[in-house]
Tab-separated table of C-alpha atoms in Angstrom:
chain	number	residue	atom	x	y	z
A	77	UNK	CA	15.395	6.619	4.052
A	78	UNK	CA	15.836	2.854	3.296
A	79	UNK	CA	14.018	1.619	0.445
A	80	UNK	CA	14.143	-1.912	-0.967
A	81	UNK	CA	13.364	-2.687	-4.033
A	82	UNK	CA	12.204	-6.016	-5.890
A	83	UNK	CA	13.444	-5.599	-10.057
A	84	UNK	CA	11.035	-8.024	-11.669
A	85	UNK	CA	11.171	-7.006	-15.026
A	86	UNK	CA	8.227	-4.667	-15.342
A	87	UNK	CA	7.291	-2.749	-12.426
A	88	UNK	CA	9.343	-1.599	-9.492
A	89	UNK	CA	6.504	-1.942	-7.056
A	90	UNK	CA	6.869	-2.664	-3.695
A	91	UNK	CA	4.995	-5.373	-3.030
A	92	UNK	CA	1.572	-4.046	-3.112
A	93	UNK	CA	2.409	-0.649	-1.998
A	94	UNK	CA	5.871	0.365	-2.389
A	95	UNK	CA	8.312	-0.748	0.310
A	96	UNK	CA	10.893	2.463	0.627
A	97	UNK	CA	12.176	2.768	4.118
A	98	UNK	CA	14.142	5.152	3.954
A	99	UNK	CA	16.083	7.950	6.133
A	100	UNK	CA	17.982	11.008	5.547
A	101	UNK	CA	21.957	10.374	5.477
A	102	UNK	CA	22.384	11.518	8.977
A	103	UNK	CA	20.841	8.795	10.614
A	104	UNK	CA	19.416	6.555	8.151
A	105	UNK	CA	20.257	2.988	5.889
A	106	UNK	CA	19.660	3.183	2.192
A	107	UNK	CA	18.175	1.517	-0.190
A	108	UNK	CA	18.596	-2.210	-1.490
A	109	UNK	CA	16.917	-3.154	-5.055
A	110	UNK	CA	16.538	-6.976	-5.580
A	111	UNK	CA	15.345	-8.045	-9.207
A	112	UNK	CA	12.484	-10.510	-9.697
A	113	UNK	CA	10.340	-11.313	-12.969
A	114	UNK	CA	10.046	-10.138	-16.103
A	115	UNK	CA	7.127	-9.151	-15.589
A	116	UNK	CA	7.223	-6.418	-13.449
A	117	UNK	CA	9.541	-4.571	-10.927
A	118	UNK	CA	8.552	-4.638	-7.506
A	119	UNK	CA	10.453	-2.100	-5.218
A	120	UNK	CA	10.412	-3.055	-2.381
A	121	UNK	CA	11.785	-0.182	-0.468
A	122	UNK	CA	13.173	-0.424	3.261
A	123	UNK	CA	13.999	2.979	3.836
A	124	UNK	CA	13.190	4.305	7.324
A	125	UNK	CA	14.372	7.658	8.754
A	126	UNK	CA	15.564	8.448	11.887
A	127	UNK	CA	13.953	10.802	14.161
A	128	UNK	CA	16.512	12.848	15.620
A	129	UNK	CA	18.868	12.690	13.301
A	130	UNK	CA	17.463	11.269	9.751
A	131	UNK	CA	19.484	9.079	7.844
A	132	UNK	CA	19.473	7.971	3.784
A	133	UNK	CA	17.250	5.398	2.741
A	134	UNK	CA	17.663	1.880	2.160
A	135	UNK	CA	15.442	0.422	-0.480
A	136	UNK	CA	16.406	-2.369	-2.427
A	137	UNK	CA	13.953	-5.016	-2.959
A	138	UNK	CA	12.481	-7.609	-5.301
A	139	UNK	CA	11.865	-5.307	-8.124
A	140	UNK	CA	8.313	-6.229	-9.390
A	141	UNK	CA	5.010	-4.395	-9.813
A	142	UNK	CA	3.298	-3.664	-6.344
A	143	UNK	CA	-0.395	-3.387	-6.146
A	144	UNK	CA	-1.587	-0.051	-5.477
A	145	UNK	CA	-5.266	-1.140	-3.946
A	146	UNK	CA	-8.121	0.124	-5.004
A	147	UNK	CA	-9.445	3.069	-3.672
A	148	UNK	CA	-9.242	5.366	-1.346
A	149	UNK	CA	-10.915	8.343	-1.481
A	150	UNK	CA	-14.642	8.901	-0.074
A	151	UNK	CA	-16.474	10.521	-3.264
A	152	UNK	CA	-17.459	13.721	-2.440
A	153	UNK	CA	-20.789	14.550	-0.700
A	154	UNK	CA	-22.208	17.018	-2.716
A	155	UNK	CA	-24.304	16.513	-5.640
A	156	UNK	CA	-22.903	18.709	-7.251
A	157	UNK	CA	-19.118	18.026	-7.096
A	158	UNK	CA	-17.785	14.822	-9.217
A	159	UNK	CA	-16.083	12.351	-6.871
A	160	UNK	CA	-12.652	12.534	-6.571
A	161	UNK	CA	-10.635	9.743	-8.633
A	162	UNK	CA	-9.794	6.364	-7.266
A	163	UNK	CA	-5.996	5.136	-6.849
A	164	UNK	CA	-4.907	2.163	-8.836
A	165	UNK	CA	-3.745	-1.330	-6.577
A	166	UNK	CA	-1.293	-3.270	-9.417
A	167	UNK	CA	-2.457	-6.841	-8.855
A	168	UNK	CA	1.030	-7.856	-8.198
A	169	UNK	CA	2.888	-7.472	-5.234
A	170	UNK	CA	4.503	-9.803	-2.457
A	171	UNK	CA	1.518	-9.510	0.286
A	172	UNK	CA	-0.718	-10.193	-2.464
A	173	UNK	CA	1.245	-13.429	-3.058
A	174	UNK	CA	1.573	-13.921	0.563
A	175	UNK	CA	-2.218	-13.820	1.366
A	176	UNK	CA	-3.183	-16.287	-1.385
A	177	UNK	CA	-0.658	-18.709	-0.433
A	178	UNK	CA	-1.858	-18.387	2.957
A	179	UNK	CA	-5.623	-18.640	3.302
A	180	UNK	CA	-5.423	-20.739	6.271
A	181	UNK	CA	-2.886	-18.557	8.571
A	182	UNK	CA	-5.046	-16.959	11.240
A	183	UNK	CA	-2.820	-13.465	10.082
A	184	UNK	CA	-4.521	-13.653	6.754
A	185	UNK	CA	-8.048	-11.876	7.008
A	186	UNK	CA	-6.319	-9.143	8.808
A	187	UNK	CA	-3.755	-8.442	6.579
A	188	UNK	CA	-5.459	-9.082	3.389
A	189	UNK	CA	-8.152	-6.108	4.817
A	190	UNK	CA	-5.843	-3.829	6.026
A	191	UNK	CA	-3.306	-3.822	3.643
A	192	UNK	CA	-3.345	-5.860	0.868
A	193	UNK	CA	-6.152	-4.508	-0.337
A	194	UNK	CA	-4.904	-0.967	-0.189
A	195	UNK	CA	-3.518	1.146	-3.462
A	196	UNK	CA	0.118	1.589	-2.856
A	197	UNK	CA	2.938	3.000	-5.540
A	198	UNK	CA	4.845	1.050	-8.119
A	199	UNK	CA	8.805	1.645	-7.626
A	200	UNK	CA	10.815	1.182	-10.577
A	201	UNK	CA	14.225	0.022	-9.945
A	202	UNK	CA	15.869	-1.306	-12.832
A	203	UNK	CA	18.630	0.700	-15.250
A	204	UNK	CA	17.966	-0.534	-18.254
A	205	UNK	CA	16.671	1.922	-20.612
A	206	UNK	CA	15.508	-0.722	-22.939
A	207	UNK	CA	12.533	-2.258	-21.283
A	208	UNK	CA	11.290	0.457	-18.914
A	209	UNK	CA	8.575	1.812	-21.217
A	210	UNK	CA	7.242	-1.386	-21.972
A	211	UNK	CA	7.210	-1.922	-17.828
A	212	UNK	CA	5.699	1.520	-17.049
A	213	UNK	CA	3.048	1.519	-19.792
A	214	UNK	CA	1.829	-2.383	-18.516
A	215	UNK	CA	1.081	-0.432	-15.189
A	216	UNK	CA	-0.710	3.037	-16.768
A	217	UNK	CA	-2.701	0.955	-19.338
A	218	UNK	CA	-3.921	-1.247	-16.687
A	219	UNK	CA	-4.669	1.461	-14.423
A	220	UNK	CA	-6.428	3.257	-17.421
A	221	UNK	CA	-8.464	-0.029	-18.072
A	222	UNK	CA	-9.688	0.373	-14.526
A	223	UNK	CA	-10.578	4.079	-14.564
A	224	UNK	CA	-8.205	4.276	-11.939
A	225	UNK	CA	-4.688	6.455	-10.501
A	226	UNK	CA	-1.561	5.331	-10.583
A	227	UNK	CA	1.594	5.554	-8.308
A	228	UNK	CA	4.723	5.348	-9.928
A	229	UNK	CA	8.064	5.408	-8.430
A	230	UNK	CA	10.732	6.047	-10.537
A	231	UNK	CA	13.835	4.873	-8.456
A	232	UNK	CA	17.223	4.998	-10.686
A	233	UNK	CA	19.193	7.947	-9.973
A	234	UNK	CA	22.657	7.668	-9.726
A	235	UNK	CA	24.652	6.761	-6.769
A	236	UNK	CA	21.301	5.754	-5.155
A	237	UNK	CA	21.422	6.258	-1.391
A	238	UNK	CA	24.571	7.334	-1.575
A	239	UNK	CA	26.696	3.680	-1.643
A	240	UNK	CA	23.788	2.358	1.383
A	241	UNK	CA	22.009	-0.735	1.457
A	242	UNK	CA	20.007	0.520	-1.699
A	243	UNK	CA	23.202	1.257	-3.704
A	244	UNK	CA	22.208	1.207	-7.283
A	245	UNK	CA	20.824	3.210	-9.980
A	246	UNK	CA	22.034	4.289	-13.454
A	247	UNK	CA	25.866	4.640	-13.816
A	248	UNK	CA	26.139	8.393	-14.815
A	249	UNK	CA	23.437	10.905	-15.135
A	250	UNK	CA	23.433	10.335	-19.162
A	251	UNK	CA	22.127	7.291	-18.766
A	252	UNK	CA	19.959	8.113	-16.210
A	253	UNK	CA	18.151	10.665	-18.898
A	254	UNK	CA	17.796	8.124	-20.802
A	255	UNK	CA	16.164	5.832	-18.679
A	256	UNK	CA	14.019	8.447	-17.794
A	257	UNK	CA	12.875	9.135	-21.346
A	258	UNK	CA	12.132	6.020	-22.124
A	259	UNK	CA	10.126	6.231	-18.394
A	260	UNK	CA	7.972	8.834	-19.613
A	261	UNK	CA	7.443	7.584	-22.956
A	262	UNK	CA	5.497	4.474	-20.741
A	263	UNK	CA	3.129	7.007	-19.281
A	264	UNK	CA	0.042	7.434	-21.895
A	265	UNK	CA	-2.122	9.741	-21.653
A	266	UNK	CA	-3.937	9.311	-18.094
A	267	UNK	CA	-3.707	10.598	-15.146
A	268	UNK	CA	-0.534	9.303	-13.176
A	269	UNK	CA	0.775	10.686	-10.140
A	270	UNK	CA	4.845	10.016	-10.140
A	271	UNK	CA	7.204	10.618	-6.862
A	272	UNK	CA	10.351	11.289	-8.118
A	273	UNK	CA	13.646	9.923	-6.949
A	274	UNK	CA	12.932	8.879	-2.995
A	275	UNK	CA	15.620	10.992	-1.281
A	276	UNK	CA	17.598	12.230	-3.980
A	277	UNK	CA	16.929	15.680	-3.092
A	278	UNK	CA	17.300	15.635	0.750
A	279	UNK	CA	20.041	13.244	1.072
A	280	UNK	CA	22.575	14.954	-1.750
A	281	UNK	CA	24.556	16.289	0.922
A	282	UNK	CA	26.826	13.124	0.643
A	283	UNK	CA	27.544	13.865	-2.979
A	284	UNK	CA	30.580	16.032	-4.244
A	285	UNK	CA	29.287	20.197	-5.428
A	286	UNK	CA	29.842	18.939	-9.100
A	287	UNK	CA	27.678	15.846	-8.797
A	288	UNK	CA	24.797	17.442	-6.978
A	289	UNK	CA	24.721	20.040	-9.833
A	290	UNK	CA	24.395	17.332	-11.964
A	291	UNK	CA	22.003	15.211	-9.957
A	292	UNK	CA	20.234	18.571	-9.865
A	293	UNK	CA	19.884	18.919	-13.623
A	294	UNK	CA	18.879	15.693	-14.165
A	295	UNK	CA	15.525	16.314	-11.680
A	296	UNK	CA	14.756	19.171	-13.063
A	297	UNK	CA	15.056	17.439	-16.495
A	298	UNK	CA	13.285	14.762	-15.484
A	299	UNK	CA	10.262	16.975	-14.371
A	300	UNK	CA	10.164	18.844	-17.827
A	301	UNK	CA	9.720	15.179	-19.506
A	302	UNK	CA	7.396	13.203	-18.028
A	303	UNK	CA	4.809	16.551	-18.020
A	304	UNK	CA	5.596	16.972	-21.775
A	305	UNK	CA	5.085	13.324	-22.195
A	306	UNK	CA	2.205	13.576	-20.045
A	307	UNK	CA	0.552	16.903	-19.009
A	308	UNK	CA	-1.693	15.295	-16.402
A	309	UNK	CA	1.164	13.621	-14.756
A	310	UNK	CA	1.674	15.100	-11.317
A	311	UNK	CA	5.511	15.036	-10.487
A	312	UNK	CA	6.404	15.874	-7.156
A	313	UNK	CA	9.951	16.057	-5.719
A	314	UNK	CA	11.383	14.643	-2.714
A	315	UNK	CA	11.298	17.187	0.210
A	316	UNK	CA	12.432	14.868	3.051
A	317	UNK	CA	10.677	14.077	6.088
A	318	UNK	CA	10.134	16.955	9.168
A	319	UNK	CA	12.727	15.310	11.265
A	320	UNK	CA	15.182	16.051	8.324
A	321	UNK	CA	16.389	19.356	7.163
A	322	UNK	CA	15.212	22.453	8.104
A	323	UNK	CA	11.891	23.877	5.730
A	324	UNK	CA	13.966	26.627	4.343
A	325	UNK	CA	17.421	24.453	3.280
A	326	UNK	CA	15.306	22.114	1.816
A	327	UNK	CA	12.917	24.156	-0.120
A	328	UNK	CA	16.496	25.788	-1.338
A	329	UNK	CA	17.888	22.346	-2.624
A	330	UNK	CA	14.307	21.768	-4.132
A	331	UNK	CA	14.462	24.759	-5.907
A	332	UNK	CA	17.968	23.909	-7.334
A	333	UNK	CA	16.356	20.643	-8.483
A	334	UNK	CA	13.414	22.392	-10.459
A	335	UNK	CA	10.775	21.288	-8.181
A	336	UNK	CA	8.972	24.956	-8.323
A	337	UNK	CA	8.007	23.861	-12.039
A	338	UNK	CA	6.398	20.897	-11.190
A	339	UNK	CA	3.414	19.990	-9.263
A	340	UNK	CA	4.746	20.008	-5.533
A	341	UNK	CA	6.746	17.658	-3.310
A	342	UNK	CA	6.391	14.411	-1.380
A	343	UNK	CA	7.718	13.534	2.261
A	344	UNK	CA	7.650	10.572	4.977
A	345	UNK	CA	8.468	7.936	2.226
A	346	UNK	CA	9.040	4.756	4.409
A	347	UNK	CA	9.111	6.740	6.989
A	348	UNK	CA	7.149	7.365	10.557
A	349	UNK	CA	6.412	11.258	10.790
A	350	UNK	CA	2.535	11.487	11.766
A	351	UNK	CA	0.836	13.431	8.942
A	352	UNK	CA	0.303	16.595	11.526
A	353	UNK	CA	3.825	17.112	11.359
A	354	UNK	CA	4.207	16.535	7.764
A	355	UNK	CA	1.846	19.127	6.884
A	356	UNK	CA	2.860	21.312	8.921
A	357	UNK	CA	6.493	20.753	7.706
A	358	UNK	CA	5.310	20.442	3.973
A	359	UNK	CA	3.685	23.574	3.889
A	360	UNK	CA	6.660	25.262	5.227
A	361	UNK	CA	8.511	23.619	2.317
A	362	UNK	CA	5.788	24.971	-0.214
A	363	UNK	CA	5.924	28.405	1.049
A	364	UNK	CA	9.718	28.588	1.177
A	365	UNK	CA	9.662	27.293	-2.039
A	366	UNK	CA	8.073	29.880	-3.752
A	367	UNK	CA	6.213	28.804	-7.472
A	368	UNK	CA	2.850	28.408	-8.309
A	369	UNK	CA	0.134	28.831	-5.869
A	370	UNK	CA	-1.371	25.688	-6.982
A	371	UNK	CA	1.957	23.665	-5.806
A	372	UNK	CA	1.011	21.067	-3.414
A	373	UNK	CA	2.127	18.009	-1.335
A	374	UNK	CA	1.550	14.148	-0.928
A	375	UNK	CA	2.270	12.464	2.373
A	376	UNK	CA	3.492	8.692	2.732
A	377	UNK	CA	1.126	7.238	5.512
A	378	UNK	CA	1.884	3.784	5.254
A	379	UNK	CA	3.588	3.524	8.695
A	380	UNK	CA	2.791	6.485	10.438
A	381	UNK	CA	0.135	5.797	12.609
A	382	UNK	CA	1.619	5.825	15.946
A	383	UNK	CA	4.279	8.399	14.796
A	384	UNK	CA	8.084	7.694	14.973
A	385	UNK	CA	9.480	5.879	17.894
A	386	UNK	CA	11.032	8.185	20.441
A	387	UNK	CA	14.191	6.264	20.568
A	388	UNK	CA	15.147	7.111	16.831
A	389	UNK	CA	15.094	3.381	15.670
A	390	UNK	CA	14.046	3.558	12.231
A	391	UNK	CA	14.480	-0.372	10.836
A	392	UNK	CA	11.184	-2.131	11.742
A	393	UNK	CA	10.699	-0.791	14.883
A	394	UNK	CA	8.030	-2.181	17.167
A	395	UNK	CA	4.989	-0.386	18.276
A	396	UNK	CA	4.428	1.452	15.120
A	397	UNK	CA	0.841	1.079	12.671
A	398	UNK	CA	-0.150	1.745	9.669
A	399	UNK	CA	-1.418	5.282	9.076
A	400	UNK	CA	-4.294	6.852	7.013
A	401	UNK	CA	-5.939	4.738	4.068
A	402	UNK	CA	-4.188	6.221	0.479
A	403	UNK	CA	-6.519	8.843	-1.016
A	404	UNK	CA	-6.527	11.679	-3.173
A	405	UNK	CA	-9.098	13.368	-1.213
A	406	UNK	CA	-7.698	14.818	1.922
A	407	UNK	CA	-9.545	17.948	2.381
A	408	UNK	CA	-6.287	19.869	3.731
A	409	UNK	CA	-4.703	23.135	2.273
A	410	UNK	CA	-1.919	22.151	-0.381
A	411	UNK	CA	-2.251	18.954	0.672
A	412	UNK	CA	-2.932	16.944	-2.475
A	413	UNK	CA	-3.026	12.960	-1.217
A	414	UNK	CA	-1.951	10.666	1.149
A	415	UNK	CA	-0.136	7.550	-0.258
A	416	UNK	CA	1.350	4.216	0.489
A	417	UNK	CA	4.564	4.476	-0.966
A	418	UNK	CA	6.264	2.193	0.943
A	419	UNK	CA	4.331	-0.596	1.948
A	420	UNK	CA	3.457	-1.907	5.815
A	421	UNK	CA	5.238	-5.878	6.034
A	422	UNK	CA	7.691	-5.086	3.952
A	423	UNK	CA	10.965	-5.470	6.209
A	424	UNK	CA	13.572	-2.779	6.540
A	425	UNK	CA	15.895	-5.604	7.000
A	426	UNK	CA	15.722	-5.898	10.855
A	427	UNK	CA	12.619	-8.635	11.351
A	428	UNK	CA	13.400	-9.974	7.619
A	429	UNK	CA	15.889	-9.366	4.467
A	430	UNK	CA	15.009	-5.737	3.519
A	431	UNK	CA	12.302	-5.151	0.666
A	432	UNK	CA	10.369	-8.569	1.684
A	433	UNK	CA	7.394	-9.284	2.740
A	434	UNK	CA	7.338	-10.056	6.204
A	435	UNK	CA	4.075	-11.612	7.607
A	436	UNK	CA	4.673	-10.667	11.184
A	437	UNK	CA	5.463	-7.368	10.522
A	438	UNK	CA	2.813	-6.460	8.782
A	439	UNK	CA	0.152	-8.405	11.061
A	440	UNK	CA	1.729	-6.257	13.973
A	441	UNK	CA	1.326	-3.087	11.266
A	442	UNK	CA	-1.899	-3.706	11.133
A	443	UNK	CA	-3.385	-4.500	14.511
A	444	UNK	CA	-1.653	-1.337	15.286
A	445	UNK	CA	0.021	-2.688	18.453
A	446	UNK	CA	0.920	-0.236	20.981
A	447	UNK	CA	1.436	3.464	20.927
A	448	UNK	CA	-0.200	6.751	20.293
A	449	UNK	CA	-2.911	6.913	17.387
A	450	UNK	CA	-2.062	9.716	15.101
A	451	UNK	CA	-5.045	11.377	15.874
A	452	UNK	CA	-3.928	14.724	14.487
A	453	UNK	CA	-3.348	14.071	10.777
């Protein structure tokens, strides 16, 4: 998966949605984290995967905060069921920026409908223990203000994308539970949903026995602090994508990584996989898995519309569209929401430096050029 990542100084956001593009090791680019403001860290995440053969992501970026729009979920029809909560779009984020600057491009009413004004996740990309909590809690008390979800992406684990083009992360996995207390001690008391670690689980095949076992232990960690530091945080683990590994390895390496005690996992980050085949795949995952009944998954959608391309080509290929609108409503078995995690225009470094905002991109994203509509998901 390749993933970029903008570091502003408060919320690793791709801009407006998150930008991960990412793809498993075998066929994908990693991640690249750029830092911005001090105000908030925008991930902007480039992280494709490949179809055949996935690859690791890619998704460094401008780390600031990325707007996650404002709804997306149809309240419920029945009178007698409350309607379902509304995702939270951070009010900073690089298309956001774009589309102001830019009333006059002809682009601009298209992209500021179909996209900008989406929710999408806020990536968190930046190391330092010492200002995360103040970054993360900017985001949830905002999004608390507004009655509103959150999507945060907590993005620092080390040896990020295994050396790719979204290198990073803490140095050693000490740190890294550090910076991930200090994470969770930014989460309040709402509800947040939190995808954790794009593609540390699936792409850990590049990383020696010992340091997988401790990669391992620091996810499963991880999980058992943000719940304690939030029990209605909803932490789900990074399964992959369906064109990655095989249901049953990767509900094993999920397993290792404590994902059974959490609330589920999350697949298609910056990637293309139409939402049939990542249910399908994710409740494959979920039942090889084991846990909780209640165990569910999310589904990036951000790109997905016309599926992968059938050539592979995972950095900004042509042809693809923007999938289904972010909600936490999807009416599907185990399947808990469909997110933007990585969000449409933000380059995977082929039509424009990876993790920015590319206007052509996304205009193309949006008019859905070409291709076949994901009709199934």
């Amino acid at each position: 998966m390749v993933t970029a990542a903008s570091l502003v100084t408060l919320v690793g956001a791709v801009t407006g949605a998150i930008s991960a593009l990412s793809a498993p090791r075998e066929g994908r680019a990693g991640p690249s984290v750029v830092r911005g403001s001090d105000v908030a860290d925008r991930a902007h995440a480039t992280k494709a995967a490949g179809q055949a053969q996935p690859r690791a992501p890619s998704r460094h970026g401008p780390d600031t905060a990325t707007p996650t729009s404002a709804v997306t979920r149809a309240p419920s029809t029945r009178s007698t069921s409350p309607a379902p909560p509304l995702l939270y779009r951070h009010p900073g984020s690089q298309v956001l920026d774009w589309v102001r600057a830019h009333p006059g491009d002809p682009r601009t009413a298209v992209i500021a409908s179909r996209i900008a004004d989406r929710p999408a996740a806020v990536w968190f990309t930046d190391p330092d223990p010492g200002t995360i909590a103040a970054r993360v809690s900017a985001v949830t008390a905002d999004a608390v203000a507004q009655r509103r979800v959150p999507v945060l992406v907590p993005y620092t684990i080390p040896d990020r994308d295994c050396g790719g083009a979204s290198q990073g992360g803490a140095p050693d996995p000490t740190a890294y539970d550090a910076w991930i207390e200090a994470f969770a001690r930014g989460l309040g008391p709402g509800e947040v949903i939190v995808i954790l670690e794009p593609d540390s689980v699936a792409q850990s095949g590049c990383l020696s026995r010992a340091d997988r076992a401790a990669r391992f232990a620091s996810l499963a960690r991880a999980g058992r602090v943000l719940k304690a530091a939030d029990p209605r945080a909803r932490v789900y683990y990074d399964a992959g994508h369906s064109g990655w590994n095989p249901p049953d390895k990767q509900a094993a390496l999920l397993r290792q990584a404590g994902a059974a005690d959490a609330d589920g996992v999350f697949s298609n980050v910056s990637n293309f996989r139409t939402t049939a085949e990542e249910m399908a795949y994710d409740r494959q995952v979920l039942a090889a898995l084991g846990g909780p009944a209640r165990l569910g998954a999310v589904i990036d959608t951000s790109r997905n519309g016309n599926g992968a391309p059938p050539d592979g080509q995972w950095c900004d290929p042509a042809g693809r569209r923007i999938g289904r609108a972010p909600t936490l409503d999807t009416g599907a078995a185990r399947i808990d929401a469909y997110l933007w995690v990585k969000l449409p225009g933000e380059s995977d470094g082929c039509r424009g430096t990876a993790g920015t905002f590319t206007p052509s991109y996304a205009y193309d994203l949006a008019r859905g050029a070409s291709g076949t509509p994901d009709s199934g998901s």
